[in-house]
PDB file of C-alpha atoms and ligand atoms in Angstrom:
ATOM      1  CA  UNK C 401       0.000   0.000   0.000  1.00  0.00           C
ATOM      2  CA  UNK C 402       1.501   3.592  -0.462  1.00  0.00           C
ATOM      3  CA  UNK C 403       1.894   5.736   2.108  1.00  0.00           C
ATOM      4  CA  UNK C 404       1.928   9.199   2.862  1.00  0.00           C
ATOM      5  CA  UNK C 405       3.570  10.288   5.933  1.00  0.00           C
ATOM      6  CA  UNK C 406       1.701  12.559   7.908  1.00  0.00           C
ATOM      7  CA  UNK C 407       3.712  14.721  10.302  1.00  0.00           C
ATOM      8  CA  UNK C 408       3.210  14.604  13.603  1.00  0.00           C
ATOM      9  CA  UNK C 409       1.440  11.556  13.521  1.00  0.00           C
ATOM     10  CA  UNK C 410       4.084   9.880  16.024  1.00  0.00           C
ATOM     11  CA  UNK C 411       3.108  12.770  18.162  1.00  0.00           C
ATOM     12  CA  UNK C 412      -0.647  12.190  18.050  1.00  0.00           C
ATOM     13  CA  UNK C 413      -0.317   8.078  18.863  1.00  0.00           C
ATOM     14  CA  UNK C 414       1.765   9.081  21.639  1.00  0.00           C
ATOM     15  CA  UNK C 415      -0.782  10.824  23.234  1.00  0.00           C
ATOM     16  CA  UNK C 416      -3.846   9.276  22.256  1.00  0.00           C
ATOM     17  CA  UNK C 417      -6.220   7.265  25.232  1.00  0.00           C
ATOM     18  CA  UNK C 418      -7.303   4.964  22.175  1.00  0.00           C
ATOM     19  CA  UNK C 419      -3.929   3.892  21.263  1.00  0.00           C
ATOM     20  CA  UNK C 420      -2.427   1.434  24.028  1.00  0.00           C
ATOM     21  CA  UNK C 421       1.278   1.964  25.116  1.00  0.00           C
ATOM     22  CA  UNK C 422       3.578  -0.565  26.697  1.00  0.00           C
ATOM     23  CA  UNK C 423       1.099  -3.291  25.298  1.00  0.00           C
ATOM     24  CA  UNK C 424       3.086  -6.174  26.263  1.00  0.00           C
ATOM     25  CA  UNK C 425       1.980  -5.511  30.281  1.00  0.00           C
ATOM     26  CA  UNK C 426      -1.802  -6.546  29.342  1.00  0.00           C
ATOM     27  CA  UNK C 427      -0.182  -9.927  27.508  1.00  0.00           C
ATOM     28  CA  UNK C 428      -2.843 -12.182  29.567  1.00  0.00           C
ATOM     29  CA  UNK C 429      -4.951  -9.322  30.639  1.00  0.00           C
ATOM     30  CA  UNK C 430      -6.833  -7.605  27.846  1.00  0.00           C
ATOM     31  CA  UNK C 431     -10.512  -8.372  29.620  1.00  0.00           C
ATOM     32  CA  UNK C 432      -9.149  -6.005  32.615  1.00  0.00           C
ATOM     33  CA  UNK C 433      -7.919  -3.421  30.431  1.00  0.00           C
ATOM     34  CA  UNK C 434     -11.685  -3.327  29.077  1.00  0.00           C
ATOM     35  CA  UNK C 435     -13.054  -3.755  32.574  1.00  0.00           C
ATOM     36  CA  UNK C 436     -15.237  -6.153  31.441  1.00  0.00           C
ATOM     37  CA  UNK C 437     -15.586  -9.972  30.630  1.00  0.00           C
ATOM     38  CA  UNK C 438     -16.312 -10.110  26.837  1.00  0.00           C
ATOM     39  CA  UNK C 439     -14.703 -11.587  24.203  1.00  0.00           C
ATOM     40  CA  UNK C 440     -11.732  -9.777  22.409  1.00  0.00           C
ATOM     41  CA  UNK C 441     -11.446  -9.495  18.899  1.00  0.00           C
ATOM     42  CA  UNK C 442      -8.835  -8.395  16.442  1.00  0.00           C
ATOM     43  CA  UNK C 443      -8.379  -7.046  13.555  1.00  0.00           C
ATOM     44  CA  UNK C 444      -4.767  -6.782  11.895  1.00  0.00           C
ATOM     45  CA  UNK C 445      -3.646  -4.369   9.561  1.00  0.00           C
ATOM     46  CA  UNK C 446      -6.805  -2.096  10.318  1.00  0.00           C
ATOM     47  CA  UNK C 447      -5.996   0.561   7.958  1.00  0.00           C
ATOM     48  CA  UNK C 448      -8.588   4.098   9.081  1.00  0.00           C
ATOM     49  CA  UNK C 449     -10.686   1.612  11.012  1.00  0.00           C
ATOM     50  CA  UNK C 450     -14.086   1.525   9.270  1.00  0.00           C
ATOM     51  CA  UNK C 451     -14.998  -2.008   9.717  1.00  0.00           C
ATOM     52  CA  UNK C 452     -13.995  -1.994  13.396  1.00  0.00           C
ATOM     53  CA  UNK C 453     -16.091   1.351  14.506  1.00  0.00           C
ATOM     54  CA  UNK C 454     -18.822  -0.677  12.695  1.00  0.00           C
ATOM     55  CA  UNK C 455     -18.560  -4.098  14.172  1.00  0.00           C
ATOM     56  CA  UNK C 456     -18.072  -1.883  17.957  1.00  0.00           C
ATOM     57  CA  UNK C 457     -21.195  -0.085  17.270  1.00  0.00           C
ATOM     58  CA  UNK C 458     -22.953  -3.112  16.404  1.00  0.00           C
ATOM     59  CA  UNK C 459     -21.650  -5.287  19.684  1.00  0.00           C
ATOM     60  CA  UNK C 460     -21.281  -4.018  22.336  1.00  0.00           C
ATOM     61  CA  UNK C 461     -20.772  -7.066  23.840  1.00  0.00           C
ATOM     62  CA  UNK C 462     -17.405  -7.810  22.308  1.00  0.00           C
ATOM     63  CA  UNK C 463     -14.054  -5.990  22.618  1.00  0.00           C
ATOM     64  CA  UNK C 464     -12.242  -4.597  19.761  1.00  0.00           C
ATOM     65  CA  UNK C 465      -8.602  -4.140  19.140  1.00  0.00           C
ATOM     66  CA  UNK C 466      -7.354  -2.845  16.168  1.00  0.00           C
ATOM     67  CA  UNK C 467      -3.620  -3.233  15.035  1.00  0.00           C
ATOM     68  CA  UNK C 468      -1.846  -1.095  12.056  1.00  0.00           C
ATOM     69  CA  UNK C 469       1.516  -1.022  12.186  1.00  0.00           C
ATOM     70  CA  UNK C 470       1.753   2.795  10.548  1.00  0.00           C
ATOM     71  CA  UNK C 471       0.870   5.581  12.912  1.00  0.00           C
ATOM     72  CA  UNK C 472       0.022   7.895   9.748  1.00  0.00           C
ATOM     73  CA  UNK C 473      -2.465   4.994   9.142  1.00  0.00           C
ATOM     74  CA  UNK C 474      -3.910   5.038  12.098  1.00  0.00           C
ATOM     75  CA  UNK C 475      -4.766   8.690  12.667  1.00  0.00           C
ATOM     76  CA  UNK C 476      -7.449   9.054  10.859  1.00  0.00           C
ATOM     77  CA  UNK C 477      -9.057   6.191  13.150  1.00  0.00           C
ATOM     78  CA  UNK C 478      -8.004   7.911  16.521  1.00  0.00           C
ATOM     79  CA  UNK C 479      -9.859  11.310  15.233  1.00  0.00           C
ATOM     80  CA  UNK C 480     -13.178   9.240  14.726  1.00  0.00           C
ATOM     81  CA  UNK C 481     -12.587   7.952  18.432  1.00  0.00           C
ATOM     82  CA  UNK C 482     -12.392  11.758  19.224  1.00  0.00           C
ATOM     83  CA  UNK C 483     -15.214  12.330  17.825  1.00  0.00           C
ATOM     84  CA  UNK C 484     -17.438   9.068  18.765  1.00  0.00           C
ATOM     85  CA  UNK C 485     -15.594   7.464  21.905  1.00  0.00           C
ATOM     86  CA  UNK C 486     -16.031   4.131  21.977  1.00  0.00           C
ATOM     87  CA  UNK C 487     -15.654   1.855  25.402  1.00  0.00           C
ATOM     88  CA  UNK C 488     -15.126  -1.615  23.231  1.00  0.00           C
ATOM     89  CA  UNK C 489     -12.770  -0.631  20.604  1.00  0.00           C
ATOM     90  CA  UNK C 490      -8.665   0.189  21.240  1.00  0.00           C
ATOM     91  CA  UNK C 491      -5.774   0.623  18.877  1.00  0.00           C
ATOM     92  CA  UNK C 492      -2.223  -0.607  18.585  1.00  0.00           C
ATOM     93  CA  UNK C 493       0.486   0.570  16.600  1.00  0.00           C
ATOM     94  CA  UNK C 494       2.404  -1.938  15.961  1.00  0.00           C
ATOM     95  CA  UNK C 495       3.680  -4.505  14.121  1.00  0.00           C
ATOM     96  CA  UNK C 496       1.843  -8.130  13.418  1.00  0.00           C
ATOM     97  CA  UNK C 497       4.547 -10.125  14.640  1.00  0.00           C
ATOM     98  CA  UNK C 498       4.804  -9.112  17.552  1.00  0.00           C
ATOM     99  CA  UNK C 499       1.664 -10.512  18.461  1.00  0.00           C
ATOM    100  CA  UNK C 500       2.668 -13.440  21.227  1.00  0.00           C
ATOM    101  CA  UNK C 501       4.602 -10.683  22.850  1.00  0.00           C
ATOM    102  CA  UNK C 502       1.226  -9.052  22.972  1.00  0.00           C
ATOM    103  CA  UNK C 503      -1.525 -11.655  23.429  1.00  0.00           C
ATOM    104  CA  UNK C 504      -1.493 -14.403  26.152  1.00  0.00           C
ATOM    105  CA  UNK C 505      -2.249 -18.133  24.911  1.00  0.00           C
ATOM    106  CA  UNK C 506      -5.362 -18.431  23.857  1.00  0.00           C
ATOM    107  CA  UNK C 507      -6.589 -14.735  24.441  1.00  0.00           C
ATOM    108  CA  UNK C 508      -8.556 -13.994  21.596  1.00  0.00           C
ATOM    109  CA  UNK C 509     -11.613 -15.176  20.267  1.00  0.00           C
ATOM    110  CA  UNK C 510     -11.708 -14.098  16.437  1.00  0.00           C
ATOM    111  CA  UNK C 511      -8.978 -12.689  14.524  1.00  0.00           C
ATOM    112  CA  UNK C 512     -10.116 -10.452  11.126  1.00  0.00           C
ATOM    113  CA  UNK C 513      -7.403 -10.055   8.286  1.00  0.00           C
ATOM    114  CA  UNK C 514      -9.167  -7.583   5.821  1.00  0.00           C
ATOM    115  CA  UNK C 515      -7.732  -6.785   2.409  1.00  0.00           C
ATOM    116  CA  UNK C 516      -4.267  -7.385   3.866  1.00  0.00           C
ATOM    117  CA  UNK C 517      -1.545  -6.356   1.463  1.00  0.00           C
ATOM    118  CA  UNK C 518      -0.559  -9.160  -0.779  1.00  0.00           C
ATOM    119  CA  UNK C 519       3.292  -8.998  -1.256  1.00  0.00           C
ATOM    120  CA  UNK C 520       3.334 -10.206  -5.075  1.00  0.00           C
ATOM    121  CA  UNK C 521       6.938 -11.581  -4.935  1.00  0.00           C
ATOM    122  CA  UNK C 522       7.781 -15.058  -3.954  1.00  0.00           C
ATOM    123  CA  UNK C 523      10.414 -14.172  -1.335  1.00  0.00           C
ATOM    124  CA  UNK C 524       8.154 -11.901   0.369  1.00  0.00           C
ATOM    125  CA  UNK C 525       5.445 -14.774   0.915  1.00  0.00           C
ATOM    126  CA  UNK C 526       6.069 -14.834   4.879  1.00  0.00           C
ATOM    127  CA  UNK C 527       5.277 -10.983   5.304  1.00  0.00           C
ATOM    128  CA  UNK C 528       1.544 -11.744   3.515  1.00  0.00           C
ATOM    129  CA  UNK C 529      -0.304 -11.821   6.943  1.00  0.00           C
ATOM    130  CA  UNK C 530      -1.918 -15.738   5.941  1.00  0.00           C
ATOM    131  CA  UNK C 531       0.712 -16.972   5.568  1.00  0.00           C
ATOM    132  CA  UNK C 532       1.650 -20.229   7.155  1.00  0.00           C
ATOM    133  CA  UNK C 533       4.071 -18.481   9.311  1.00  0.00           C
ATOM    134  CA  UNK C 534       1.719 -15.993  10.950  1.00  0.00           C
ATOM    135  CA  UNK C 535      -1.165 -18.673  11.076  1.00  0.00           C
ATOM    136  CA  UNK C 536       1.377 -20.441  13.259  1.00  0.00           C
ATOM    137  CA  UNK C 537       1.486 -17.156  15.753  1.00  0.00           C
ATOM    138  CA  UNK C 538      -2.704 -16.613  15.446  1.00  0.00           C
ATOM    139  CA  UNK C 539      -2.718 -20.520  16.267  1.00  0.00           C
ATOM    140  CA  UNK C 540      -1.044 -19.471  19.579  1.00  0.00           C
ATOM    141  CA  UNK C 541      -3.029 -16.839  20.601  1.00  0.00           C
ATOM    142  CA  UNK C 542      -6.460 -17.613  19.650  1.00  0.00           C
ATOM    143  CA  UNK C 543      -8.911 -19.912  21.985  1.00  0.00           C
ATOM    144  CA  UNK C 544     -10.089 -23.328  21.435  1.00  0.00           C
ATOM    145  CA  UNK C 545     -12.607 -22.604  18.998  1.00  0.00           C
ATOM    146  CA  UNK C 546     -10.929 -19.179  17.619  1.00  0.00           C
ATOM    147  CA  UNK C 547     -11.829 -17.978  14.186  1.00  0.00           C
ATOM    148  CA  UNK C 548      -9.918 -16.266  11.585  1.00  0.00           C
ATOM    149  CA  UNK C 549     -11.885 -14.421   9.226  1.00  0.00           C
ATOM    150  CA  UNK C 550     -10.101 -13.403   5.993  1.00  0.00           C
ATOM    151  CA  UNK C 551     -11.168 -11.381   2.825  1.00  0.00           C
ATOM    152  CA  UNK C 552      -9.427 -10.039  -0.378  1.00  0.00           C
ATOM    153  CA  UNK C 553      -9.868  -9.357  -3.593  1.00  0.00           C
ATOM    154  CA  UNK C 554      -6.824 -10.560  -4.543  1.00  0.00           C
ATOM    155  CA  UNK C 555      -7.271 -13.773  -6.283  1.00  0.00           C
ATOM    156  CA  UNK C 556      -4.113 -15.399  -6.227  1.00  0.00           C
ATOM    157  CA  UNK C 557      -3.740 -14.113  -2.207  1.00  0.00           C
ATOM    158  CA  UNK C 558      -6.918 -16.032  -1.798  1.00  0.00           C
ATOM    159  CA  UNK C 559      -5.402 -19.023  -3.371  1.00  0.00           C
ATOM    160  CA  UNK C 560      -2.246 -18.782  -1.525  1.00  0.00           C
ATOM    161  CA  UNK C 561      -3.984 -18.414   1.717  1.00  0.00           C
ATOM    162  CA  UNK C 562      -6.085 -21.648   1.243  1.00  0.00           C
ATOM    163  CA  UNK C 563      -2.960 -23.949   0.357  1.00  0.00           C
ATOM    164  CA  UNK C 564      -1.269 -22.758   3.457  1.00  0.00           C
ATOM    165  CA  UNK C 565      -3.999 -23.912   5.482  1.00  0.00           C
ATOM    166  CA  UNK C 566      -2.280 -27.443   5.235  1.00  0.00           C
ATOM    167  CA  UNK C 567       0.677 -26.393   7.266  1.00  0.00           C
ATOM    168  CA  UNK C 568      -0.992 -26.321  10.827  1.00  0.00           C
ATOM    169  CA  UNK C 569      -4.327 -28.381  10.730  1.00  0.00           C
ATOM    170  CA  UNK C 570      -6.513 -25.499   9.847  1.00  0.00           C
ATOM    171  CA  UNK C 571      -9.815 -26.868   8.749  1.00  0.00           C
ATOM    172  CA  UNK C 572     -12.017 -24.432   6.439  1.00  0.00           C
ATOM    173  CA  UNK C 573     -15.609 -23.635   7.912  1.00  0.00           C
ATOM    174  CA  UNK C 574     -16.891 -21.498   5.037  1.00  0.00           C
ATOM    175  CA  UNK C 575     -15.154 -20.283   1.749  1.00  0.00           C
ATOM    176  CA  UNK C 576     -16.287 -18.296  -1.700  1.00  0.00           C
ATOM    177  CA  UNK C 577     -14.400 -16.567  -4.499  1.00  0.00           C
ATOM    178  CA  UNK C 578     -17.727 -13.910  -4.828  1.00  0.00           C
ATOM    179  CA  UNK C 579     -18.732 -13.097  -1.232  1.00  0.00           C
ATOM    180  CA  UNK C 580     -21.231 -11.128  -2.625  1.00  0.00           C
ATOM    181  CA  UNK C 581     -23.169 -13.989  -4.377  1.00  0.00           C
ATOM    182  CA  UNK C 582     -22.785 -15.880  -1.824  1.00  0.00           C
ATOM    183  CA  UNK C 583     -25.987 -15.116   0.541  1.00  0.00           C
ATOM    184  CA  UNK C 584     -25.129 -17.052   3.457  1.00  0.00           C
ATOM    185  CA  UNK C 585     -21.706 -15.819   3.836  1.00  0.00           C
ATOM    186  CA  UNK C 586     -22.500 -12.464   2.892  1.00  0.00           C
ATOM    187  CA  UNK C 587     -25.319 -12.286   5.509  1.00  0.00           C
ATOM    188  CA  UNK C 588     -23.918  -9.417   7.925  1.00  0.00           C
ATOM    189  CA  UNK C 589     -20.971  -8.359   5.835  1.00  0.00           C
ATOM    190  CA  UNK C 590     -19.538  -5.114   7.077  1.00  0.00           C
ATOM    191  CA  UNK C 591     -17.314  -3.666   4.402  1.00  0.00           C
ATOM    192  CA  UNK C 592     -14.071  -2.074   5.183  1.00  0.00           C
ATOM    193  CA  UNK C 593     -12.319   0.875   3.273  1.00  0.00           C
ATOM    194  CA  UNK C 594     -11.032  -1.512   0.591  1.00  0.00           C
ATOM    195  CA  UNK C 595     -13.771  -3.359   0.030  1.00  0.00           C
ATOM    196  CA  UNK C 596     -15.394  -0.887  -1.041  1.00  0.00           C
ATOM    197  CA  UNK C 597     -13.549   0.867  -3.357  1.00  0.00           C
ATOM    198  CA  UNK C 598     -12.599  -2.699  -5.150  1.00  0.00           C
ATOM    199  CA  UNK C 599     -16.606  -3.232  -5.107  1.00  0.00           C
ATOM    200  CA  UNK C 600     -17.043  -0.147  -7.173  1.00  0.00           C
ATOM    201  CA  UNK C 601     -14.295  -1.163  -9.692  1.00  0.00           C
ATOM    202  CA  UNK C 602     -16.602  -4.520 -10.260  1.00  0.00           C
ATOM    203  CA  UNK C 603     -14.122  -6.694  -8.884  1.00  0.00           C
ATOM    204  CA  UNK C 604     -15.191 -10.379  -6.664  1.00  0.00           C
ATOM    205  CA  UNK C 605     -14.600 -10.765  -3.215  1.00  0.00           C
ATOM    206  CA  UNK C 606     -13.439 -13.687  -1.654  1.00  0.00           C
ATOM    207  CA  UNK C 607     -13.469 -14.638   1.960  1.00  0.00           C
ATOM    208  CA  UNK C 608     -12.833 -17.732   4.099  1.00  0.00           C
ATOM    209  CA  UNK C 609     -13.783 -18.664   7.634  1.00  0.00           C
ATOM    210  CA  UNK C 610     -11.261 -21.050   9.042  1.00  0.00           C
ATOM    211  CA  UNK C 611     -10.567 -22.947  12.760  1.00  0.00           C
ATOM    212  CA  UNK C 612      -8.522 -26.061  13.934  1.00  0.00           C
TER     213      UNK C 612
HETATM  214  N1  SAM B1218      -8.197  -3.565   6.626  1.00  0.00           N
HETATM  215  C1  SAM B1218      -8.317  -2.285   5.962  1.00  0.00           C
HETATM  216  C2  SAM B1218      -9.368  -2.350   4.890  1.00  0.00           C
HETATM  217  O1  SAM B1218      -9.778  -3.467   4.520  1.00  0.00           O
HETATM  218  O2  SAM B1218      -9.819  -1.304   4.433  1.00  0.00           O
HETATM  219  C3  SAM B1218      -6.961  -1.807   5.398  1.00  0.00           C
HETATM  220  C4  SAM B1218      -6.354  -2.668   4.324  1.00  0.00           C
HETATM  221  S1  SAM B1218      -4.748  -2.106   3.815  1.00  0.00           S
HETATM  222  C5  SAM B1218      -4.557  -2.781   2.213  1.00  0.00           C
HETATM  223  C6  SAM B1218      -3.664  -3.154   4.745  1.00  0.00           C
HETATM  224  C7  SAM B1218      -3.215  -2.534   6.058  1.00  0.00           C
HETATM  225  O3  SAM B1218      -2.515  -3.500   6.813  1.00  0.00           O
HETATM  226  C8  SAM B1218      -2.274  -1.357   5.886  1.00  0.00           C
HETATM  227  O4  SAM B1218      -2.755  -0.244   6.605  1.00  0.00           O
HETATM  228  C9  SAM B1218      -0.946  -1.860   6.445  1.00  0.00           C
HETATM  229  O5  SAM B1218      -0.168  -0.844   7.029  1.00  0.00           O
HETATM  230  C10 SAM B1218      -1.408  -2.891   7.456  1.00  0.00           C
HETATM  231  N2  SAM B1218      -0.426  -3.959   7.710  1.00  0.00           N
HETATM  232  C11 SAM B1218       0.176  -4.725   6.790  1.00  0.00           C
HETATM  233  N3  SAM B1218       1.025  -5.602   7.360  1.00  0.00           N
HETATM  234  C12 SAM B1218       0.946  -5.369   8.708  1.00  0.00           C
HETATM  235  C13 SAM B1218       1.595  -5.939   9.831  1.00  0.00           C
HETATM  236  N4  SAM B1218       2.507  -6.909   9.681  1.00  0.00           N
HETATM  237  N5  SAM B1218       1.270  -5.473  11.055  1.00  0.00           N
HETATM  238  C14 SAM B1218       0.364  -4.481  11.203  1.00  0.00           C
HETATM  239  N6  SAM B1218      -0.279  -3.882  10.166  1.00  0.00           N
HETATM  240  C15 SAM B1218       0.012  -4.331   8.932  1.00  0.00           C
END
């Protein structure tokens, strides 16, 4: 994805409420940070945020965190906090792989990878965020019966993503190359940022559900 760097962006994470600091002392203890029991959710690589101030508003009942690793990224989110607090949703800034250092074992209930950049070359294939390697750290992190919910319109991402689900018993609950078409799985959708600008260009969606 390109990226223009905002200045003072550093600055405005730094200071933000919404954006947790030192995040490896609530490793274990995200529930307390919300005050609350509820499930945590993720999403990684969040971009502005839209599907997560959606899914929030919609559920109260389950907590939010949102993780982009760029903090020019992630203003535009922490304004729309500003604007319309919300008690369920928090950001990081910070890096994917860092997750275990983040997340106790089994901490998180559902983990959302939307649109996540596809890293065309070959030698890049351990950055793309399903790949085998990070399904190995989300394996870690996520409870028993954890999902991972993952969309694109990338075609050959989507491909890529399925045949790694062989390293790690991942089992495939639902899966379509046209989300769109596909009522059931499309029942609920939120769309994020991406979605729907490739929407307007005409282009499929494809998403899978997937557990072990
Ligand atoms: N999920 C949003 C959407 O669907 O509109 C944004 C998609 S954008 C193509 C991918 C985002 O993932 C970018 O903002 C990028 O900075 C972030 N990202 C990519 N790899 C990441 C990583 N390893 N850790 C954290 N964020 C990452």
């Amino acid at each position: 994805m390109r990226l223009r760097k905002i200045p003072g962006a550093e600055d405005v994470i730094a200071s933000s409420d919404y954006v947790v600091k030192n995040e490896e002392n609530y490793k274990g203890k995200w529930r307390e940070k919300f005050q609350n029991g509820y499930p945590v959710y993720i999403e990684i690589g969040m971009g502005k945020g839209q599907f997560l101030f959606e899914m929030a508003k919609s559920n109260p009942n389950i907590n939010y965190i949102g993780i982009e690793r760029y903090a020019s990224v992630l203003l535009r989110a922490i304004q729309k906090m500003e604007e319309k607090p919300l008690k369920n949703l928090l950001f990081l800034c910070m890096d994917a792989r860092r997750l275990e250092d983040v997340f106790g074992e089994g901490e998180i209930e559902k983990i959302y990878l939307n649109f996540s950049d596809p890293w065309p070359k070959d030698r890049h294939a351990k950055r793309r965020l399903p790949s085998r390697e990070f399904l190995g750290l989300y394996s870690r992190i996520l409870t028993k019966n954890g999902r991972i919910e993952f969309k694109t319109d990338n075609k050959g991402l989507f491909d890529f993503a399925l045949e790694e689900l062989d390293y790690g018993g991942w089992k495939l609950e639902k899966s379509t190359y046209d989300l769109y078409k596909d009522k059931d799985m499309c029942k609920g959708n939120i769309m994020t940022e991406y979605e729907e600008k490739f929407l307007s260009q005409g282009s499929p969606i494809c998403k899978y559900i997937i557990y072990r």
